[in-house]
Amino acid sequence: MTTAVATMHEWEVAPGRVLAVAQGDITRFDTDAIVNAANSGLAGGGGVDGAIHRAGGPAIMEDLERRYGPLGVRSCPTGGAVVSAAGDLPARWVIHAVGPVWHGGTRGEADLLASAYATSLRLADELGAASVAFPSISTGVYGYPQALAADVAVLTLAEALVAASSVRRVTLVAYGAESARTLTDAVRRVAPAT
Ligand code: APR
């Protein structure tokens, strides 16, 4: 049994626009849109991708197939994102974002990661979502160092949140306590400067 998601920290980026850090299983999070750390084949996998497909059920894969074609045909570039239904999840939509594989930071990883976050938030905004939850994209199987990834996530989402129309609350959901601390530290580093 997984535990519910607990909010650890909140930053009001602009009046009525909140960037929050929470800890727990993102599939349990009650939000309009939930972001998945997917691969470019939109094929499912382990980590948070596996958890989202398990919790949401086959409807997510079926909807991906309907919208973007069968496995092996559909694809999403690194730094991009696509939308699907959310099946049995509490969320209404899943936004499948493709983060970069970490290669030491010399292959445009930071720009690609920022693009994955910004594109996801833009899609959520276009859908009319008021709240969106993100995992720490690329920081698991793809090996992006957590603190570096947290800075990219916080900076990118804060900027995008100010510019958004419908999205009012973005939550970065860390699975473990250490990741939650890393994200909170990143918010504390960025918040006073903006
Ligand atoms: N809730 C919140 N966060 C989670 C959960 C969960 N249920 N499960 C894992 N995480 C966290 C991990 O701890 C990590 O910090 O999500 C972060 C991203 O890790 P991955 O899921 O491994 O994603 P990523 O590094 O982007 O790699 C993507 O992994 O499974 C495959 O199909 C996926 O090929 C793609 C690759």
JSON list of C-alpha atoms and ligand atoms in Angstrom, two decimals:
[
{"chain": "A", "resi": 1, "resn": "MET", "atom": "CA", "xyz": [0.00, 0.00, 0.00]},
{"chain": "A", "resi": 2, "resn": "THR", "atom": "CA", "xyz": [1.44, 3.34, -1.00]},
{"chain": "A", "resi": 3, "resn": "THR", "atom": "CA", "xyz": [1.12, 6.43, 1.12]},
{"chain": "A", "resi": 4, "resn": "ALA", "atom": "CA", "xyz": [-0.75, 9.55, 0.08]},
{"chain": "A", "resi": 5, "resn": "VAL", "atom": "CA", "xyz": [1.13, 12.55, -1.18]},
{"chain": "A", "resi": 6, "resn": "ALA", "atom": "CA", "xyz": [2.17, 15.14, 1.42]},
{"chain": "A", "resi": 7, "resn": "THR", "atom": "CA", "xyz": [2.93, 18.76, 0.54]},
{"chain": "A", "resi": 8, "resn": "MET", "atom": "CA", "xyz": [6.33, 19.84, 1.88]},
{"chain": "A", "resi": 9, "resn": "HIS", "atom": "CA", "xyz": [6.79, 23.37, 0.58]},
{"chain": "A", "resi": 10, "resn": "GLU", "atom": "CA", "xyz": [4.90, 26.06, -1.34]},
{"chain": "A", "resi": 11, "resn": "TRP", "atom": "CA", "xyz": [6.02, 29.15, -3.21]},
{"chain": "A", "resi": 12, "resn": "GLU", "atom": "CA", "xyz": [3.58, 31.74, -4.53]},
{"chain": "A", "resi": 13, "resn": "VAL", "atom": "CA", "xyz": [5.36, 32.56, -7.78]},
{"chain": "A", "resi": 14, "resn": "ALA", "atom": "CA", "xyz": [2.80, 35.26, -8.62]},
{"chain": "A", "resi": 15, "resn": "PRO", "atom": "CA", "xyz": [-0.57, 36.15, -7.03]},
{"chain": "A", "resi": 16, "resn": "GLY", "atom": "CA", "xyz": [-2.67, 32.98, -7.11]},
{"chain": "A", "resi": 17, "resn": "ARG", "atom": "CA", "xyz": [0.07, 30.94, -8.84]},
{"chain": "A", "resi": 18, "resn": "VAL", "atom": "CA", "xyz": [1.69, 28.34, -6.62]},
{"chain": "A", "resi": 19, "resn": "LEU", "atom": "CA", "xyz": [4.66, 26.05, -7.19]},
{"chain": "A", "resi": 20, "resn": "ALA", "atom": "CA", "xyz": [4.63, 23.30, -4.56]},
{"chain": "A", "resi": 21, "resn": "VAL", "atom": "CA", "xyz": [6.89, 20.41, -3.62]},
{"chain": "A", "resi": 22, "resn": "ALA", "atom": "CA", "xyz": [5.27, 17.21, -2.35]},
{"chain": "A", "resi": 23, "resn": "GLN", "atom": "CA", "xyz": [6.45, 13.74, -1.43]},
{"chain": "A", "resi": 24, "resn": "GLY", "atom": "CA", "xyz": [4.77, 10.45, -2.26]},
{"chain": "A", "resi": 25, "resn": "ASP", "atom": "CA", "xyz": [3.40, 8.37, -5.12]},
{"chain": "A", "resi": 26, "resn": "ILE", "atom": "CA", "xyz": [2.36, 10.68, -7.94]},
{"chain": "A", "resi": 27, "resn": "THR", "atom": "CA", "xyz": [-0.27, 8.19, -9.13]},
{"chain": "A", "resi": 28, "resn": "ARG", "atom": "CA", "xyz": [-2.21, 8.90, -5.91]},
{"chain": "A", "resi": 29, "resn": "PHE", "atom": "CA", "xyz": [-2.15, 12.63, -6.46]},
{"chain": "A", "resi": 30, "resn": "ASP", "atom": "CA", "xyz": [-5.49, 14.32, -7.12]},
{"chain": "A", "resi": 31, "resn": "THR", "atom": "CA", "xyz": [-4.75, 16.86, -9.84]},
{"chain": "A", "resi": 32, "resn": "ASP", "atom": "CA", "xyz": [-6.20, 17.81, -13.24]},
{"chain": "A", "resi": 33, "resn": "ALA", "atom": "CA", "xyz": [-3.15, 16.63, -15.16]},
{"chain": "A", "resi": 34, "resn": "ILE", "atom": "CA", "xyz": [-0.33, 14.31, -14.18]},
{"chain": "A", "resi": 35, "resn": "VAL", "atom": "CA", "xyz": [2.96, 14.31, -16.08]},
{"chain": "A", "resi": 36, "resn": "ASN", "atom": "CA", "xyz": [4.68, 11.04, -16.93]},
{"chain": "A", "resi": 37, "resn": "ALA", "atom": "CA", "xyz": [8.44, 10.57, -17.42]},
{"chain": "A", "resi": 38, "resn": "ALA", "atom": "CA", "xyz": [8.04, 8.62, -20.67]},
{"chain": "A", "resi": 39, "resn": "ASN", "atom": "CA", "xyz": [10.37, 7.37, -23.42]},
{"chain": "A", "resi": 40, "resn": "SER", "atom": "CA", "xyz": [10.30, 8.58, -27.01]},
{"chain": "A", "resi": 41, "resn": "GLY", "atom": "CA", "xyz": [8.51, 5.43, -28.18]},
{"chain": "A", "resi": 42, "resn": "LEU", "atom": "CA", "xyz": [5.68, 6.08, -25.69]},
{"chain": "A", "resi": 43, "resn": "ALA", "atom": "CA", "xyz": [6.08, 2.39, -24.96]},
{"chain": "A", "resi": 44, "resn": "GLY", "atom": "CA", "xyz": [5.67, 2.31, -21.18]},
{"chain": "A", "resi": 45, "resn": "GLY", "atom": "CA", "xyz": [8.50, 1.11, -18.97]},
{"chain": "A", "resi": 46, "resn": "GLY", "atom": "CA", "xyz": [9.64, 1.05, -15.35]},
{"chain": "A", "resi": 47, "resn": "GLY", "atom": "CA", "xyz": [9.85, 3.84, -12.78]},
{"chain": "A", "resi": 48, "resn": "VAL", "atom": "CA", "xyz": [7.09, 6.37, -12.69]},
{"chain": "A", "resi": 49, "resn": "ASP", "atom": "CA", "xyz": [6.02, 5.40, -16.25]},
{"chain": "A", "resi": 50, "resn": "GLY", "atom": "CA", "xyz": [5.31, 1.84, -15.11]},
{"chain": "A", "resi": 51, "resn": "ALA", "atom": "CA", "xyz": [3.52, 3.08, -12.01]},
{"chain": "A", "resi": 52, "resn": "ILE", "atom": "CA", "xyz": [1.28, 5.43, -14.03]},
{"chain": "A", "resi": 53, "resn": "HIS", "atom": "CA", "xyz": [0.31, 2.73, -16.56]},
{"chain": "A", "resi": 54, "resn": "ARG", "atom": "CA", "xyz": [-0.36, 0.20, -13.77]},
{"chain": "A", "resi": 55, "resn": "ALA", "atom": "CA", "xyz": [-2.49, 2.60, -11.74]},
{"chain": "A", "resi": 56, "resn": "GLY", "atom": "CA", "xyz": [-4.29, 4.08, -14.77]},
{"chain": "A", "resi": 57, "resn": "GLY", "atom": "CA", "xyz": [-4.93, 0.72, -16.44]},
{"chain": "A", "resi": 58, "resn": "PRO", "atom": "CA", "xyz": [-4.98, -0.21, -20.16]},
{"chain": "A", "resi": 59, "resn": "ALA", "atom": "CA", "xyz": [-7.06, 2.85, -21.12]},
{"chain": "A", "resi": 60, "resn": "ILE", "atom": "CA", "xyz": [-3.88, 4.98, -21.19]},
{"chain": "A", "resi": 61, "resn": "MET", "atom": "CA", "xyz": [-2.09, 2.73, -23.70]},
{"chain": "A", "resi": 62, "resn": "GLU", "atom": "CA", "xyz": [-5.27, 2.38, -25.75]},
{"chain": "A", "resi": 63, "resn": "ASP", "atom": "CA", "xyz": [-5.66, 6.14, -25.93]},
{"chain": "A", "resi": 64, "resn": "LEU", "atom": "CA", "xyz": [-1.99, 6.61, -26.90]},
{"chain": "A", "resi": 65, "resn": "GLU", "atom": "CA", "xyz": [-2.52, 4.09, -29.67]},
{"chain": "A", "resi": 66, "resn": "ARG", "atom": "CA", "xyz": [-5.70, 5.80, -30.87]},
{"chain": "A", "resi": 67, "resn": "ARG", "atom": "CA", "xyz": [-4.14, 9.27, -30.92]},
{"chain": "A", "resi": 68, "resn": "TYR", "atom": "CA", "xyz": [-0.56, 8.59, -32.05]},
{"chain": "A", "resi": 69, "resn": "GLY", "atom": "CA", "xyz": [-0.52, 5.14, -33.65]},
{"chain": "A", "resi": 70, "resn": "PRO", "atom": "CA", "xyz": [0.67, 1.69, -32.61]},
{"chain": "A", "resi": 71, "resn": "LEU", "atom": "CA", "xyz": [3.82, 0.82, -30.74]},
{"chain": "A", "resi": 72, "resn": "GLY", "atom": "CA", "xyz": [6.83, 1.16, -33.02]},
{"chain": "A", "resi": 73, "resn": "VAL", "atom": "CA", "xyz": [5.09, 3.82, -35.10]},
{"chain": "A", "resi": 74, "resn": "ARG", "atom": "CA", "xyz": [4.21, 6.49, -32.54]},
{"chain": "A", "resi": 75, "resn": "SER", "atom": "CA", "xyz": [7.02, 8.64, -31.18]},
{"chain": "A", "resi": 76, "resn": "CYS", "atom": "CA", "xyz": [7.69, 11.84, -29.33]},
{"chain": "A", "resi": 77, "resn": "PRO", "atom": "CA", "xyz": [11.02, 13.67, -29.56]},
{"chain": "A", "resi": 78, "resn": "THR", "atom": "CA", "xyz": [13.22, 14.22, -26.52]},
{"chain": "A", "resi": 79, "resn": "GLY", "atom": "CA", "xyz": [12.16, 17.50, -24.94]},
{"chain": "A", "resi": 80, "resn": "GLY", "atom": "CA", "xyz": [8.61, 17.06, -26.19]},
{"chain": "A", "resi": 81, "resn": "ALA", "atom": "CA", "xyz": [5.35, 15.85, -24.65]},
{"chain": "A", "resi": 82, "resn": "VAL", "atom": "CA", "xyz": [1.99, 14.42, -25.73]},
{"chain": "A", "resi": 83, "resn": "VAL", "atom": "CA", "xyz": [-1.41, 14.07, -24.04]},
{"chain": "A", "resi": 84, "resn": "SER", "atom": "CA", "xyz": [-3.55, 11.01, -23.30]},
{"chain": "A", "resi": 85, "resn": "ALA", "atom": "CA", "xyz": [-6.54, 10.09, -21.20]},
{"chain": "A", "resi": 86, "resn": "ALA", "atom": "CA", "xyz": [-5.77, 9.07, -17.62]},
{"chain": "A", "resi": 87, "resn": "GLY", "atom": "CA", "xyz": [-7.85, 5.89, -17.26]},
{"chain": "A", "resi": 88, "resn": "ASP", "atom": "CA", "xyz": [-8.42, 5.01, -13.61]},
{"chain": "A", "resi": 89, "resn": "LEU", "atom": "CA", "xyz": [-6.11, 7.69, -12.22]},
{"chain": "A", "resi": 90, "resn": "PRO", "atom": "CA", "xyz": [-7.65, 10.55, -10.22]},
{"chain": "A", "resi": 91, "resn": "ALA", "atom": "CA", "xyz": [-6.26, 12.91, -12.88]},
{"chain": "A", "resi": 92, "resn": "ARG", "atom": "CA", "xyz": [-8.17, 13.78, -16.05]},
{"chain": "A", "resi": 93, "resn": "TRP", "atom": "CA", "xyz": [-5.17, 13.77, -18.40]},
{"chain": "A", "resi": 94, "resn": "VAL", "atom": "CA", "xyz": [-1.70, 12.25, -18.52]},
{"chain": "A", "resi": 95, "resn": "ILE", "atom": "CA", "xyz": [0.96, 14.32, -20.24]},
{"chain": "A", "resi": 96, "resn": "HIS", "atom": "CA", "xyz": [3.76, 12.04, -21.41]},
{"chain": "A", "resi": 97, "resn": "ALA", "atom": "CA", "xyz": [7.00, 14.05, -21.35]},
{"chain": "A", "resi": 98, "resn": "VAL", "atom": "CA", "xyz": [10.26, 12.75, -22.77]},
{"chain": "A", "resi": 99, "resn": "GLY", "atom": "CA", "xyz": [13.29, 13.94, -20.82]},
{"chain": "A", "resi": 100, "resn": "PRO", "atom": "CA", "xyz": [16.90, 13.52, -21.95]},
{"chain": "A", "resi": 101, "resn": "VAL", "atom": "CA", "xyz": [19.26, 10.71, -21.01]},
{"chain": "A", "resi": 102, "resn": "TRP", "atom": "CA", "xyz": [22.14, 12.23, -18.99]},
{"chain": "A", "resi": 103, "resn": "HIS", "atom": "CA", "xyz": [25.44, 12.09, -20.87]},
{"chain": "A", "resi": 104, "resn": "GLY", "atom": "CA", "xyz": [27.47, 14.34, -18.58]},
{"chain": "A", "resi": 105, "resn": "GLY", "atom": "CA", "xyz": [25.72, 17.59, -19.46]},
{"chain": "A", "resi": 106, "resn": "THR", "atom": "CA", "xyz": [27.47, 18.27, -22.75]},
{"chain": "A", "resi": 107, "resn": "ARG", "atom": "CA", "xyz": [24.69, 17.19, -25.10]},
{"chain": "A", "resi": 108, "resn": "GLY", "atom": "CA", "xyz": [22.13, 19.88, -24.44]},
{"chain": "A", "resi": 109, "resn": "GLU", "atom": "CA", "xyz": [20.55, 17.97, -21.58]},
{"chain": "A", "resi": 110, "resn": "ALA", "atom": "CA", "xyz": [19.55, 21.09, -19.61]},
{"chain": "A", "resi": 111, "resn": "ASP", "atom": "CA", "xyz": [17.76, 22.66, -22.60]},
{"chain": "A", "resi": 112, "resn": "LEU", "atom": "CA", "xyz": [16.03, 19.39, -23.42]},
{"chain": "A", "resi": 113, "resn": "LEU", "atom": "CA", "xyz": [14.89, 18.92, -19.83]},
{"chain": "A", "resi": 114, "resn": "ALA", "atom": "CA", "xyz": [13.62, 22.51, -19.68]},
{"chain": "A", "resi": 115, "resn": "SER", "atom": "CA", "xyz": [11.76, 21.90, -22.94]},
{"chain": "A", "resi": 116, "resn": "ALA", "atom": "CA", "xyz": [10.10, 18.75, -21.54]},
{"chain": "A", "resi": 117, "resn": "TYR", "atom": "CA", "xyz": [8.82, 20.73, -18.53]},
{"chain": "A", "resi": 118, "resn": "ALA", "atom": "CA", "xyz": [7.78, 23.83, -20.52]},
{"chain": "A", "resi": 119, "resn": "THR", "atom": "CA", "xyz": [6.03, 21.81, -23.24]},
{"chain": "A", "resi": 120, "resn": "SER", "atom": "CA", "xyz": [4.13, 19.78, -20.65]},
{"chain": "A", "resi": 121, "resn": "LEU", "atom": "CA", "xyz": [2.94, 22.88, -18.84]},
{"chain": "A", "resi": 122, "resn": "ARG", "atom": "CA", "xyz": [1.89, 24.52, -22.10]},
{"chain": "A", "resi": 123, "resn": "LEU", "atom": "CA", "xyz": [-0.14, 21.42, -23.08]},
{"chain": "A", "resi": 124, "resn": "ALA", "atom": "CA", "xyz": [-1.80, 21.34, -19.64]},
{"chain": "A", "resi": 125, "resn": "ASP", "atom": "CA", "xyz": [-2.64, 25.03, -20.00]},
{"chain": "A", "resi": 126, "resn": "GLU", "atom": "CA", "xyz": [-4.13, 24.48, -23.46]},
{"chain": "A", "resi": 127, "resn": "LEU", "atom": "CA", "xyz": [-6.30, 21.69, -22.03]},
{"chain": "A", "resi": 128, "resn": "GLY", "atom": "CA", "xyz": [-7.62, 24.09, -19.40]},
{"chain": "A", "resi": 129, "resn": "ALA", "atom": "CA", "xyz": [-6.07, 22.27, -16.44]},
{"chain": "A", "resi": 130, "resn": "ALA", "atom": "CA", "xyz": [-5.88, 24.29, -13.23]},
{"chain": "A", "resi": 131, "resn": "SER", "atom": "CA", "xyz": [-3.47, 21.93, -11.45]},
{"chain": "A", "resi": 132, "resn": "VAL", "atom": "CA", "xyz": [-0.59, 19.81, -12.73]},
{"chain": "A", "resi": 133, "resn": "ALA", "atom": "CA", "xyz": [1.72, 17.35, -10.97]},
{"chain": "A", "resi": 134, "resn": "PHE", "atom": "CA", "xyz": [5.21, 16.55, -12.25]},
{"chain": "A", "resi": 135, "resn": "PRO", "atom": "CA", "xyz": [7.65, 13.81, -11.27]},
{"chain": "A", "resi": 136, "resn": "SER", "atom": "CA", "xyz": [11.40, 14.57, -11.37]},
{"chain": "A", "resi": 137, "resn": "ILE", "atom": "CA", "xyz": [11.77, 13.88, -15.09]},
{"chain": "A", "resi": 138, "resn": "SER", "atom": "CA", "xyz": [15.02, 12.13, -16.16]},
{"chain": "A", "resi": 139, "resn": "THR", "atom": "CA", "xyz": [16.33, 11.62, -12.60]},
{"chain": "A", "resi": 140, "resn": "GLY", "atom": "CA", "xyz": [15.75, 7.85, -12.45]},
{"chain": "A", "resi": 141, "resn": "VAL", "atom": "CA", "xyz": [16.64, 5.47, -15.29]},
{"chain": "A", "resi": 142, "resn": "TYR", "atom": "CA", "xyz": [17.88, 8.42, -17.41]},
{"chain": "A", "resi": 143, "resn": "GLY", "atom": "CA", "xyz": [20.49, 9.34, -14.78]},
{"chain": "A", "resi": 144, "resn": "TYR", "atom": "CA", "xyz": [20.15, 13.14, -14.65]},
{"chain": "A", "resi": 145, "resn": "PRO", "atom": "CA", "xyz": [21.71, 14.36, -11.36]},
{"chain": "A", "resi": 146, "resn": "GLN", "atom": "CA", "xyz": [18.85, 15.27, -9.04]},
{"chain": "A", "resi": 147, "resn": "ALA", "atom": "CA", "xyz": [20.06, 18.66, -7.84]},
{"chain": "A", "resi": 148, "resn": "LEU", "atom": "CA", "xyz": [20.82, 19.87, -11.37]},
{"chain": "A", "resi": 149, "resn": "ALA", "atom": "CA", "xyz": [17.49, 18.57, -12.61]},
{"chain": "A", "resi": 150, "resn": "ALA", "atom": "CA", "xyz": [15.68, 20.25, -9.69]},
{"chain": "A", "resi": 151, "resn": "ASP", "atom": "CA", "xyz": [17.12, 23.66, -10.63]},
{"chain": "A", "resi": 152, "resn": "VAL", "atom": "CA", "xyz": [15.97, 23.24, -14.24]},
{"chain": "A", "resi": 153, "resn": "ALA", "atom": "CA", "xyz": [12.51, 22.08, -13.12]},
{"chain": "A", "resi": 154, "resn": "VAL", "atom": "CA", "xyz": [11.95, 24.94, -10.67]},
{"chain": "A", "resi": 155, "resn": "LEU", "atom": "CA", "xyz": [13.27, 27.71, -12.91]},
{"chain": "A", "resi": 156, "resn": "THR", "atom": "CA", "xyz": [11.36, 26.49, -15.96]},
{"chain": "A", "resi": 157, "resn": "LEU", "atom": "CA", "xyz": [8.08, 25.84, -14.18]},
{"chain": "A", "resi": 158, "resn": "ALA", "atom": "CA", "xyz": [8.14, 29.12, -12.25]},
{"chain": "A", "resi": 159, "resn": "GLU", "atom": "CA", "xyz": [8.54, 31.07, -15.48]},
{"chain": "A", "resi": 160, "resn": "ALA", "atom": "CA", "xyz": [5.89, 29.02, -17.31]},
{"chain": "A", "resi": 161, "resn": "LEU", "atom": "CA", "xyz": [3.46, 29.30, -14.41]},
{"chain": "A", "resi": 162, "resn": "VAL", "atom": "CA", "xyz": [3.58, 33.09, -14.47]},
{"chain": "A", "resi": 163, "resn": "ALA", "atom": "CA", "xyz": [2.77, 33.02, -18.20]},
{"chain": "A", "resi": 164, "resn": "ALA", "atom": "CA", "xyz": [0.02, 30.35, -17.95]},
{"chain": "A", "resi": 165, "resn": "SER", "atom": "CA", "xyz": [-3.69, 31.09, -18.43]},
{"chain": "A", "resi": 166, "resn": "SER", "atom": "CA", "xyz": [-5.52, 28.24, -16.70]},
{"chain": "A", "resi": 167, "resn": "VAL", "atom": "CA", "xyz": [-2.82, 26.51, -14.64]},
{"chain": "A", "resi": 168, "resn": "ARG", "atom": "CA", "xyz": [-2.70, 27.94, -11.13]},
{"chain": "A", "resi": 169, "resn": "ARG", "atom": "CA", "xyz": [-0.94, 25.24, -9.18]},
{"chain": "A", "resi": 170, "resn": "VAL", "atom": "CA", "xyz": [2.05, 23.10, -10.16]},
{"chain": "A", "resi": 171, "resn": "THR", "atom": "CA", "xyz": [3.32, 20.40, -7.82]},
{"chain": "A", "resi": 172, "resn": "LEU", "atom": "CA", "xyz": [6.68, 18.73, -8.13]},
{"chain": "A", "resi": 173, "resn": "VAL", "atom": "CA", "xyz": [6.17, 15.28, -6.62]},
{"chain": "A", "resi": 174, "resn": "ALA", "atom": "CA", "xyz": [9.27, 13.53, -5.27]},
{"chain": "A", "resi": 175, "resn": "TYR", "atom": "CA", "xyz": [9.09, 9.85, -4.53]},
{"chain": "A", "resi": 176, "resn": "GLY", "atom": "CA", "xyz": [11.54, 9.78, -1.64]},
{"chain": "A", "resi": 177, "resn": "ALA", "atom": "CA", "xyz": [12.42, 12.10, 1.24]},
{"chain": "A", "resi": 178, "resn": "GLU", "atom": "CA", "xyz": [15.84, 12.97, -0.16]},
{"chain": "A", "resi": 179, "resn": "SER", "atom": "CA", "xyz": [14.42, 13.93, -3.56]},
{"chain": "A", "resi": 180, "resn": "ALA", "atom": "CA", "xyz": [11.82, 16.07, -1.80]},
{"chain": "A", "resi": 181, "resn": "ARG", "atom": "CA", "xyz": [14.58, 17.88, 0.11]},
{"chain": "A", "resi": 182, "resn": "THR", "atom": "CA", "xyz": [16.51, 18.41, -3.12]},
{"chain": "A", "resi": 183, "resn": "LEU", "atom": "CA", "xyz": [13.46, 19.97, -4.78]},
{"chain": "A", "resi": 184, "resn": "THR", "atom": "CA", "xyz": [12.69, 22.12, -1.72]},
{"chain": "A", "resi": 185, "resn": "ASP", "atom": "CA", "xyz": [16.30, 23.37, -1.68]},
{"chain": "A", "resi": 186, "resn": "ALA", "atom": "CA", "xyz": [16.01, 24.27, -5.36]},
{"chain": "A", "resi": 187, "resn": "VAL", "atom": "CA", "xyz": [12.82, 26.26, -4.70]},
{"chain": "A", "resi": 188, "resn": "ARG", "atom": "CA", "xyz": [14.51, 28.07, -1.80]},
{"chain": "A", "resi": 189, "resn": "ARG", "atom": "CA", "xyz": [17.50, 28.92, -4.01]},
{"chain": "A", "resi": 190, "resn": "VAL", "atom": "CA", "xyz": [15.37, 30.27, -6.83]},
{"chain": "A", "resi": 191, "resn": "ALA", "atom": "CA", "xyz": [12.44, 31.88, -4.98]},
{"chain": "A", "resi": 192, "resn": "PRO", "atom": "CA", "xyz": [14.02, 34.98, -3.44]},
{"chain": "A", "resi": 193, "resn": "ALA", "atom": "CA", "xyz": [15.72, 35.95, -6.71]},
{"chain": "A", "resi": 194, "resn": "THR", "atom": "CA", "xyz": [12.50, 36.19, -8.69]},
{"chain": "B", "resi": 1, "resn": "APR", "atom": "N1", "xyz": [5.79, 8.83, -7.94]},
{"chain": "B", "resi": 1, "resn": "APR", "atom": "C1", "xyz": [6.64, 9.87, -8.02]},
{"chain": "B", "resi": 1, "resn": "APR", "atom": "N2", "xyz": [7.90, 9.74, -8.48]},
{"chain": "B", "resi": 1, "resn": "APR", "atom": "C2", "xyz": [8.31, 8.51, -8.85]},
{"chain": "B", "resi": 1, "resn": "APR", "atom": "C3", "xyz": [7.48, 7.37, -8.81]},
{"chain": "B", "resi": 1, "resn": "APR", "atom": "C4", "xyz": [6.15, 7.57, -8.33]},
{"chain": "B", "resi": 1, "resn": "APR", "atom": "N3", "xyz": [5.28, 6.56, -8.25]},
{"chain": "B", "resi": 1, "resn": "APR", "atom": "N4", "xyz": [8.19, 6.30, -9.26]},
{"chain": "B", "resi": 1, "resn": "APR", "atom": "C5", "xyz": [9.42, 6.76, -9.57]},
{"chain": "B", "resi": 1, "resn": "APR", "atom": "N5", "xyz": [9.50, 8.07, -9.31]},
{"chain": "B", "resi": 1, "resn": "APR", "atom": "C6", "xyz": [10.64, 8.99, -9.49]},
{"chain": "B", "resi": 1, "resn": "APR", "atom": "C7", "xyz": [12.01, 8.41, -9.44]},
{"chain": "B", "resi": 1, "resn": "APR", "atom": "O1", "xyz": [12.45, 8.30, -8.10]},
{"chain": "B", "resi": 1, "resn": "APR", "atom": "C8", "xyz": [12.81, 9.45, -10.21]},
{"chain": "B", "resi": 1, "resn": "APR", "atom": "O2", "xyz": [13.27, 10.49, -9.34]},
{"chain": "B", "resi": 1, "resn": "APR", "atom": "O3", "xyz": [10.53, 9.54, -10.80]},
{"chain": "B", "resi": 1, "resn": "APR", "atom": "C9", "xyz": [11.80, 10.04, -11.18]},
{"chain": "B", "resi": 1, "resn": "APR", "atom": "C10", "xyz": [12.03, 9.71, -12.63]},
{"chain": "B", "resi": 1, "resn": "APR", "atom": "O4", "xyz": [12.53, 8.38, -12.74]},
{"chain": "B", "resi": 1, "resn": "APR", "atom": "P1", "xyz": [12.13, 7.38, -13.91]},
{"chain": "B", "resi": 1, "resn": "APR", "atom": "O5", "xyz": [10.72, 6.94, -13.73]},
{"chain": "B", "resi": 1, "resn": "APR", "atom": "O6", "xyz": [13.17, 6.35, -13.99]},
{"chain": "B", "resi": 1, "resn": "APR", "atom": "O7", "xyz": [12.14, 8.32, -15.24]},
{"chain": "B", "resi": 1, "resn": "APR", "atom": "P2", "xyz": [13.37, 8.84, -16.15]},
{"chain": "B", "resi": 1, "resn": "APR", "atom": "O8", "xyz": [14.65, 8.95, -15.41]},
{"chain": "B", "resi": 1, "resn": "APR", "atom": "O9", "xyz": [12.83, 10.05, -16.84]},
{"chain": "B", "resi": 1, "resn": "APR", "atom": "O10", "xyz": [13.56, 7.69, -17.19]},
{"chain": "B", "resi": 1, "resn": "APR", "atom": "C11", "xyz": [12.59, 7.48, -18.18]},
{"chain": "B", "resi": 1, "resn": "APR", "atom": "O11", "xyz": [12.37, 5.18, -17.62]},
{"chain": "B", "resi": 1, "resn": "APR", "atom": "O12", "xyz": [10.79, 3.59, -17.21]},
{"chain": "B", "resi": 1, "resn": "APR", "atom": "C12", "xyz": [11.39, 4.27, -18.13]},
{"chain": "B", "resi": 1, "resn": "APR", "atom": "O13", "xyz": [9.71, 4.38, -19.81]},
{"chain": "B", "resi": 1, "resn": "APR", "atom": "C13", "xyz": [10.54, 5.15, -19.02]},
{"chain": "B", "resi": 1, "resn": "APR", "atom": "O14", "xyz": [12.22, 4.79, -20.63]},
{"chain": "B", "resi": 1, "resn": "APR", "atom": "C14", "xyz": [11.68, 5.75, -19.76]},
{"chain": "B", "resi": 1, "resn": "APR", "atom": "C15", "xyz": [12.70, 6.05, -18.67]}
]
